[in-house]
CSV table of C-alpha atoms in Angstrom, one decimal:
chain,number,residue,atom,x,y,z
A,938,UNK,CA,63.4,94.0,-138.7
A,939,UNK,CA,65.7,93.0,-135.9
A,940,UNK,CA,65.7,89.9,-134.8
A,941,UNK,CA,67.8,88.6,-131.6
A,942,UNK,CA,68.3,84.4,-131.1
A,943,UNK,CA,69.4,83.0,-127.6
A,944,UNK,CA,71.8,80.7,-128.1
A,945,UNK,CA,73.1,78.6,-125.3
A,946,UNK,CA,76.8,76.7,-125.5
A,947,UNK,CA,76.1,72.8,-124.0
A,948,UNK,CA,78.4,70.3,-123.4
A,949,UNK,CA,77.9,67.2,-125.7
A,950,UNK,CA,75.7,65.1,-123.4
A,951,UNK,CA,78.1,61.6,-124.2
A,952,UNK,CA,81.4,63.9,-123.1
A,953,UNK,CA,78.9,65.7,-120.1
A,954,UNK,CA,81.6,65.8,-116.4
A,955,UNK,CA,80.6,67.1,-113.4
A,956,UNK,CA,82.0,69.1,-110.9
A,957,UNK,CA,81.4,67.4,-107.2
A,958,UNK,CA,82.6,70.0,-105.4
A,959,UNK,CA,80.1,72.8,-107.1
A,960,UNK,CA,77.6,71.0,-108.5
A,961,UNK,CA,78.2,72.8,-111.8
A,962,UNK,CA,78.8,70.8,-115.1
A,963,UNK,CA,82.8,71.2,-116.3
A,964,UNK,CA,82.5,73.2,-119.8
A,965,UNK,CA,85.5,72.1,-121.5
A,966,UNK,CA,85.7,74.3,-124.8
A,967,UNK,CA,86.0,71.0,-126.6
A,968,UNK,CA,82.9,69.3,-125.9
A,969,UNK,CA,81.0,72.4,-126.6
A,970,UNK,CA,77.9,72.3,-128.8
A,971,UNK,CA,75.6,75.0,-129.9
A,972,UNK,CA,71.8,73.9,-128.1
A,973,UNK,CA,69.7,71.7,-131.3
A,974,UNK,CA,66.9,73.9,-129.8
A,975,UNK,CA,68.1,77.2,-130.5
A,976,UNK,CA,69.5,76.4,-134.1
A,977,UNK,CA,65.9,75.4,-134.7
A,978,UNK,CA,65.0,78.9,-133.3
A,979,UNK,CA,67.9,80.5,-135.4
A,980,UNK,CA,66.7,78.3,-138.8
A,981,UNK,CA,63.5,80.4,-138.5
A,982,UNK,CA,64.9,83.5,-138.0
A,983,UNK,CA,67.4,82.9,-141.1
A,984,UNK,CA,64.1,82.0,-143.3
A,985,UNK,CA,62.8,85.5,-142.3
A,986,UNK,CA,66.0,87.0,-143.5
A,987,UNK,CA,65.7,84.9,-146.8
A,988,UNK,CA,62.7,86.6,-147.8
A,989,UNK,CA,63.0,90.3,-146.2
A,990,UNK,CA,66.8,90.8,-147.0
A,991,UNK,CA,66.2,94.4,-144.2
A,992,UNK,CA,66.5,91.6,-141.6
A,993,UNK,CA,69.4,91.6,-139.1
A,994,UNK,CA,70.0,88.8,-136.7
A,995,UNK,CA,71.8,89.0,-133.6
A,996,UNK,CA,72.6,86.0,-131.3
A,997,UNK,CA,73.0,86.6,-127.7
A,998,UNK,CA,74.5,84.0,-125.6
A,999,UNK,CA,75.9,83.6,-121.9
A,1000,UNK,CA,78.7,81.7,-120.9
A,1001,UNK,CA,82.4,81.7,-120.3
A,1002,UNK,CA,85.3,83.0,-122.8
A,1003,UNK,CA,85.5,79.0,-124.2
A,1004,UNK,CA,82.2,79.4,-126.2
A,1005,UNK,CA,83.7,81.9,-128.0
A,1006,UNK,CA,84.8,79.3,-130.9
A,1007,UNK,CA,81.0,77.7,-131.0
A,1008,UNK,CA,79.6,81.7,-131.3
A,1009,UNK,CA,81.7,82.2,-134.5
A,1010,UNK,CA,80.2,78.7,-135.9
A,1011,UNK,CA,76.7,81.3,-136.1
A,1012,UNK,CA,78.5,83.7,-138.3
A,1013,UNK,CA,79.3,80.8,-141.2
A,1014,UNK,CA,75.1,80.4,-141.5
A,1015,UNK,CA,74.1,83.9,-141.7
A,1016,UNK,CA,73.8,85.8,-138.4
A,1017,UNK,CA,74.9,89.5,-138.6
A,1018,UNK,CA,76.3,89.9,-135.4
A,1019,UNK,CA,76.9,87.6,-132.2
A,1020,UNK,CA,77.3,88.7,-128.2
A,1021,UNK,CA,78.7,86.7,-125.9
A,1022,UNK,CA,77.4,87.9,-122.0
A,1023,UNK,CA,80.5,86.7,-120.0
A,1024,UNK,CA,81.5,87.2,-116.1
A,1025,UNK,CA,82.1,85.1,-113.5
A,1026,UNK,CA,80.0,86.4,-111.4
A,1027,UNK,CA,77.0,84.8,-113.1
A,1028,UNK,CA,78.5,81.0,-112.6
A,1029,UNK,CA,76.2,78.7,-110.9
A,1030,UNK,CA,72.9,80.9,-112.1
A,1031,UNK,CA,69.8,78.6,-112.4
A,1032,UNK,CA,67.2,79.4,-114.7
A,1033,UNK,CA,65.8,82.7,-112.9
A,1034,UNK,CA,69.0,84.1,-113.0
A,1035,UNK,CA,69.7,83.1,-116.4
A,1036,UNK,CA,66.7,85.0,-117.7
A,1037,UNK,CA,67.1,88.2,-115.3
A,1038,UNK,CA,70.9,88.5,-117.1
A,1039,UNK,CA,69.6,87.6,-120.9
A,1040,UNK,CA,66.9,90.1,-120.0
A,1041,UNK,CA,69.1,92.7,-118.8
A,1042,UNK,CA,71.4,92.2,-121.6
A,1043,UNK,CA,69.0,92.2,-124.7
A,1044,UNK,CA,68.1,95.8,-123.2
A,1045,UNK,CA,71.6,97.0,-123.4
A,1046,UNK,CA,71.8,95.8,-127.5
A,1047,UNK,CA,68.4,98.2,-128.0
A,1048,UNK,CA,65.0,97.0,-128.9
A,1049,UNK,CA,64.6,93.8,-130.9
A,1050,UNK,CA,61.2,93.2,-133.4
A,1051,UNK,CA,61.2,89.2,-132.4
A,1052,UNK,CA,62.7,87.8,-130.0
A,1053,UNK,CA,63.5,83.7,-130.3
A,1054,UNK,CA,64.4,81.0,-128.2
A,1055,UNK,CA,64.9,77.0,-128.7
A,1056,UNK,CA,61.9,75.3,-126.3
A,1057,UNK,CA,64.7,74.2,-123.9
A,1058,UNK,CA,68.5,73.7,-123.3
A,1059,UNK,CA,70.1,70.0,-123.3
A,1060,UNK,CA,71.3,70.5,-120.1
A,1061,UNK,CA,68.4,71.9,-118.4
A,1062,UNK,CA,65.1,70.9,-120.0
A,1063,UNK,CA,63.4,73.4,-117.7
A,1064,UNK,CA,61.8,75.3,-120.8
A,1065,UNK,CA,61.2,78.0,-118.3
A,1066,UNK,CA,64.1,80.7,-119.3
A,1067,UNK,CA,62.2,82.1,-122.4
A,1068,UNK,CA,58.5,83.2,-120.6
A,1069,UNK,CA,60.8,84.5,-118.2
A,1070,UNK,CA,62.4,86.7,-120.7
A,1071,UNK,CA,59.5,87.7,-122.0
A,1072,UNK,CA,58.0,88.5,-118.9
A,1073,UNK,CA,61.1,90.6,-117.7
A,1074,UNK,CA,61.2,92.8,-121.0
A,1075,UNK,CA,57.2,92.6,-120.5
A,1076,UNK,CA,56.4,91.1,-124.3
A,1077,UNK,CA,53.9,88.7,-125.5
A,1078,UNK,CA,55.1,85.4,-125.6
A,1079,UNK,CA,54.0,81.9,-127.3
A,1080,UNK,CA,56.2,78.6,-126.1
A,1081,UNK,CA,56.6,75.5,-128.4
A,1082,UNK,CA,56.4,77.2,-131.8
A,1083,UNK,CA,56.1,74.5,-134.8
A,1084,UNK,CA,56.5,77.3,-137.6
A,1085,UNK,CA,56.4,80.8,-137.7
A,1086,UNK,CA,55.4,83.0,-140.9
A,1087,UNK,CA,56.1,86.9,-141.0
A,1088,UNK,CA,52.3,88.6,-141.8
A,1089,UNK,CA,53.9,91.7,-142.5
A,1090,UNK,CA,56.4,93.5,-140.3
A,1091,UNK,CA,54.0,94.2,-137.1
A,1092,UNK,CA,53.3,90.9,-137.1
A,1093,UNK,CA,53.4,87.3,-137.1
A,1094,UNK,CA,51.7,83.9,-137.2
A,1095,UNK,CA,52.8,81.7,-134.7
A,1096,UNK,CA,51.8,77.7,-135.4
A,1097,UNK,CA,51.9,75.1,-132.3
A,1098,UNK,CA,51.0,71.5,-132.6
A,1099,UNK,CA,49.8,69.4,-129.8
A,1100,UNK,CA,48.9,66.0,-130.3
A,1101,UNK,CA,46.8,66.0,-133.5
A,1102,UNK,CA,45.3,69.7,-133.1
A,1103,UNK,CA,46.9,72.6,-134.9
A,1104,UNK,CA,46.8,76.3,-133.1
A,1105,UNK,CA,47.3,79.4,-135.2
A,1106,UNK,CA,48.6,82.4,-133.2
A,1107,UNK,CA,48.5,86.1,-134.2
A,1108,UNK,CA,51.2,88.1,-132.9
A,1109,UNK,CA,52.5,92.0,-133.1
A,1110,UNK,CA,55.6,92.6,-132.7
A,1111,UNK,CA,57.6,92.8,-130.6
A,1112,UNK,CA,57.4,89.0,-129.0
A,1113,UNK,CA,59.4,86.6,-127.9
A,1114,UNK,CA,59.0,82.8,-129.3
A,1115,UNK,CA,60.7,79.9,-128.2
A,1116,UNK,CA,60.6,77.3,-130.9
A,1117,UNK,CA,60.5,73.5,-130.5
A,1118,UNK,CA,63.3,71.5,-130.8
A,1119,UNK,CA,63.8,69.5,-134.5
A,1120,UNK,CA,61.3,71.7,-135.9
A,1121,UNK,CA,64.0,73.3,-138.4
A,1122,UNK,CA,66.8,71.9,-139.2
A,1123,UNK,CA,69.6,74.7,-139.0
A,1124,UNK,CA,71.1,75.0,-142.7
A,1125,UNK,CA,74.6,74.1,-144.0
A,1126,UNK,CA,77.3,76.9,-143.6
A,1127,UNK,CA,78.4,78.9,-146.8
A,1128,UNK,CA,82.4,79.2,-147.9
A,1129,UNK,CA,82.3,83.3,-147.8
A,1130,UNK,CA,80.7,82.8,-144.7
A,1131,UNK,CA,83.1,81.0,-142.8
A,1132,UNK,CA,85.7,82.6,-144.4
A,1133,UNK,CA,84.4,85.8,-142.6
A,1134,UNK,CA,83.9,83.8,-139.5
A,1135,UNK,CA,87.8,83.0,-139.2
A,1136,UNK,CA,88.3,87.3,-138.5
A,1137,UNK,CA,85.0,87.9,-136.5
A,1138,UNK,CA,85.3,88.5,-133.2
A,1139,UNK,CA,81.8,88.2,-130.8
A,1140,UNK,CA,80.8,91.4,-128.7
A,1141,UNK,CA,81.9,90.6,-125.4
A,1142,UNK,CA,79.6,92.0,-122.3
A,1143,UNK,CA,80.3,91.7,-118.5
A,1144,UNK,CA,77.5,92.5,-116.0
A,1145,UNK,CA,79.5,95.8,-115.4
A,1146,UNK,CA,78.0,96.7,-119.1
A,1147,UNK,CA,74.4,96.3,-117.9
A,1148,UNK,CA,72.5,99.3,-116.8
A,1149,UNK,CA,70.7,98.7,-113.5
A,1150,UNK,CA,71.5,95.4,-112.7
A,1151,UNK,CA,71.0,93.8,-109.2
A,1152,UNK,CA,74.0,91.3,-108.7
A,1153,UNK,CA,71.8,90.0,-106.1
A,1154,UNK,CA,69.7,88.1,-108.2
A,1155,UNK,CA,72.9,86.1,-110.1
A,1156,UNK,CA,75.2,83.4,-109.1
A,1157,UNK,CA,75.0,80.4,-106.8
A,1158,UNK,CA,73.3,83.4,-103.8
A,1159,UNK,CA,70.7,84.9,-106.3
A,1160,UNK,CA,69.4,81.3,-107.7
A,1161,UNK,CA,66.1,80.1,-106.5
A,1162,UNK,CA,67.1,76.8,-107.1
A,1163,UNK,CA,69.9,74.7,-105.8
A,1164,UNK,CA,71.4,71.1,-107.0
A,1165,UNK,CA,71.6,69.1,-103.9
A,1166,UNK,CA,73.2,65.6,-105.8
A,1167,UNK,CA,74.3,64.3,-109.0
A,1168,UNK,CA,73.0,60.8,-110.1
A,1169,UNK,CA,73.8,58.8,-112.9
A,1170,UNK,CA,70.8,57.7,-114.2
A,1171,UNK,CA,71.4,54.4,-116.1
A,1172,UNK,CA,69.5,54.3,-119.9
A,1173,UNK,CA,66.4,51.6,-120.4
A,1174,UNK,CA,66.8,49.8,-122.8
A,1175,UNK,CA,64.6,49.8,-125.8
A,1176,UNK,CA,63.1,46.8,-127.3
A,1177,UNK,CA,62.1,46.8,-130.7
A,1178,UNK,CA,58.2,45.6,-131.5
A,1179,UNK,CA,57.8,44.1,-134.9
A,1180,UNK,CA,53.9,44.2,-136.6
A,1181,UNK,CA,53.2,41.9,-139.2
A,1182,UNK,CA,50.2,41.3,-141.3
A,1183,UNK,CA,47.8,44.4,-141.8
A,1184,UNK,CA,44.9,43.8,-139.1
A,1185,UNK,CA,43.0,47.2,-137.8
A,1186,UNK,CA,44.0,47.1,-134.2
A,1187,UNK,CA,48.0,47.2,-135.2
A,1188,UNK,CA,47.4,50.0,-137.2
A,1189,UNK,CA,45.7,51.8,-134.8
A,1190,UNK,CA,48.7,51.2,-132.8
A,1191,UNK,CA,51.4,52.0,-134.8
A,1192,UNK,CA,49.4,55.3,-135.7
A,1193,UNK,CA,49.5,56.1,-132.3
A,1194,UNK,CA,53.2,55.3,-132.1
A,1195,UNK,CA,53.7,58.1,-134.4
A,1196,UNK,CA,51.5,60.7,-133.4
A,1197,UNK,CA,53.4,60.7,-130.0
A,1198,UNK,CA,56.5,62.6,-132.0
A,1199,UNK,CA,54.2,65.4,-134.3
């Protein structure tokens, strides 16, 4: 089974600066994170290779030459290979173009069994870049995966909680899923793994790679969206509600305090 995971590069959200001039947020190669979402995504996909050891996983990532050092983090975990999709000619995309490039480039690595995603990126929270994936390779899809289990390798059950109901999915392969965020926490790094890590080196594509590709739809000129301001949006600040004594109602109400996060 092949198995590709998207994996975006974020800046830490305390360290996040802005470009005025743009409208682009400044990735400094220091403040770089891998996106919580998609090592949920890439937990699952690392389970699958746990118990079918013909499993290879690929990441596939977009972004400039500085996420190169958060790609090679993938390697200590597990992941087979890693490609970063890299060109300036893609800064400014918004999530239409982002998808249209992933798309393109997941055709050029060769056809993938499963296809995952994290729900949505730190910095975007548009949770709209994986269906659009999907629909560009033309796959099935299922957003907001709680757990995914291998049937056999045609298919998979796809699991998605809302509110208090459960909905079990049946999938063939190939699909795309993109996984909710803190649904898997992404596993420690091994010692042989990240001793491999220091000498690997990620596939490097340009769009010049990509077979067929309209430059049109990239960049700033190919986005459908556009950033027209920045503003700083101060926190709220949470107060903390204290229940004593055991009485029905405050049950009720603290029940439904934590059904909000399942």
């Amino acid at each position: 089974m092949k198995i590709l995971v998207c994996i975006k590069q974020v800046v830490d959200p305390e360290k996040v600066e802005y470009n005025a001039q743009t409208k682009t947020i400044k990735r400094n190669a220091q403040h770089l994170m891998n996106n919580p979402a998609d090592l949920s995504a890439l937990e699952f996909a690392l389970r699958i290779k746990d118990v079918y050891k013909d499993v290879h996983i690929t990441t596939l990532s977009m972004g400039p030459a500085e996420c190169e050092s958060k790609i090679k983090e993938l390697i200590e975990v597990g992941c087979d290979s890693c490609v970063l999709l890299s060109d300036k000619r893609l800064a400014g995309s918004d999530a239409y173009s982002t998808a249209y490039a992933l798309a393109k480039a997941i055709e050029k690595l060769g056809n993938f069994d499963l296809i995952l995603c994290g729900e949505s990126s730190l910095d975007g929270e548009t949770s709209i870049v994986p269906p659009q994936i999907a629909e560009y390779l033309n796959i099935p899809h299922i957003a907001f995966a709680s757990n995914i289990k291998v049937l056999d390798l045609q298919r998979i059950e796809v699991e998605r909680k809302s509110k208090n109901l459960l909905f079990k999915f049946e999938v063939k392969l190939p699909a795309l899923i993109s996984v909710k965020k803190d649904r898997a926490f992404l596993r420690l790094p091994k010692l042989s793994l990240m001793i491999k890590a220091l000498s690997y080196t990620p596939q490097i594509l340009s769009l010049d790679d990509l077979e067929n590709f309209d430059f049109d739809k990239v960049g700033t000129e190919g986005s459908k969206t556009l950033v027209d301001e920045f503003v700083e949006q101060k926190l709220e600040e949470v107060k903390c509600e204290i229940y004593e004594g055991l009485e029905a109602a405050q049950i009720d109400c603290i029940a439904d305090l934590v059904m909000r996060f399942l």
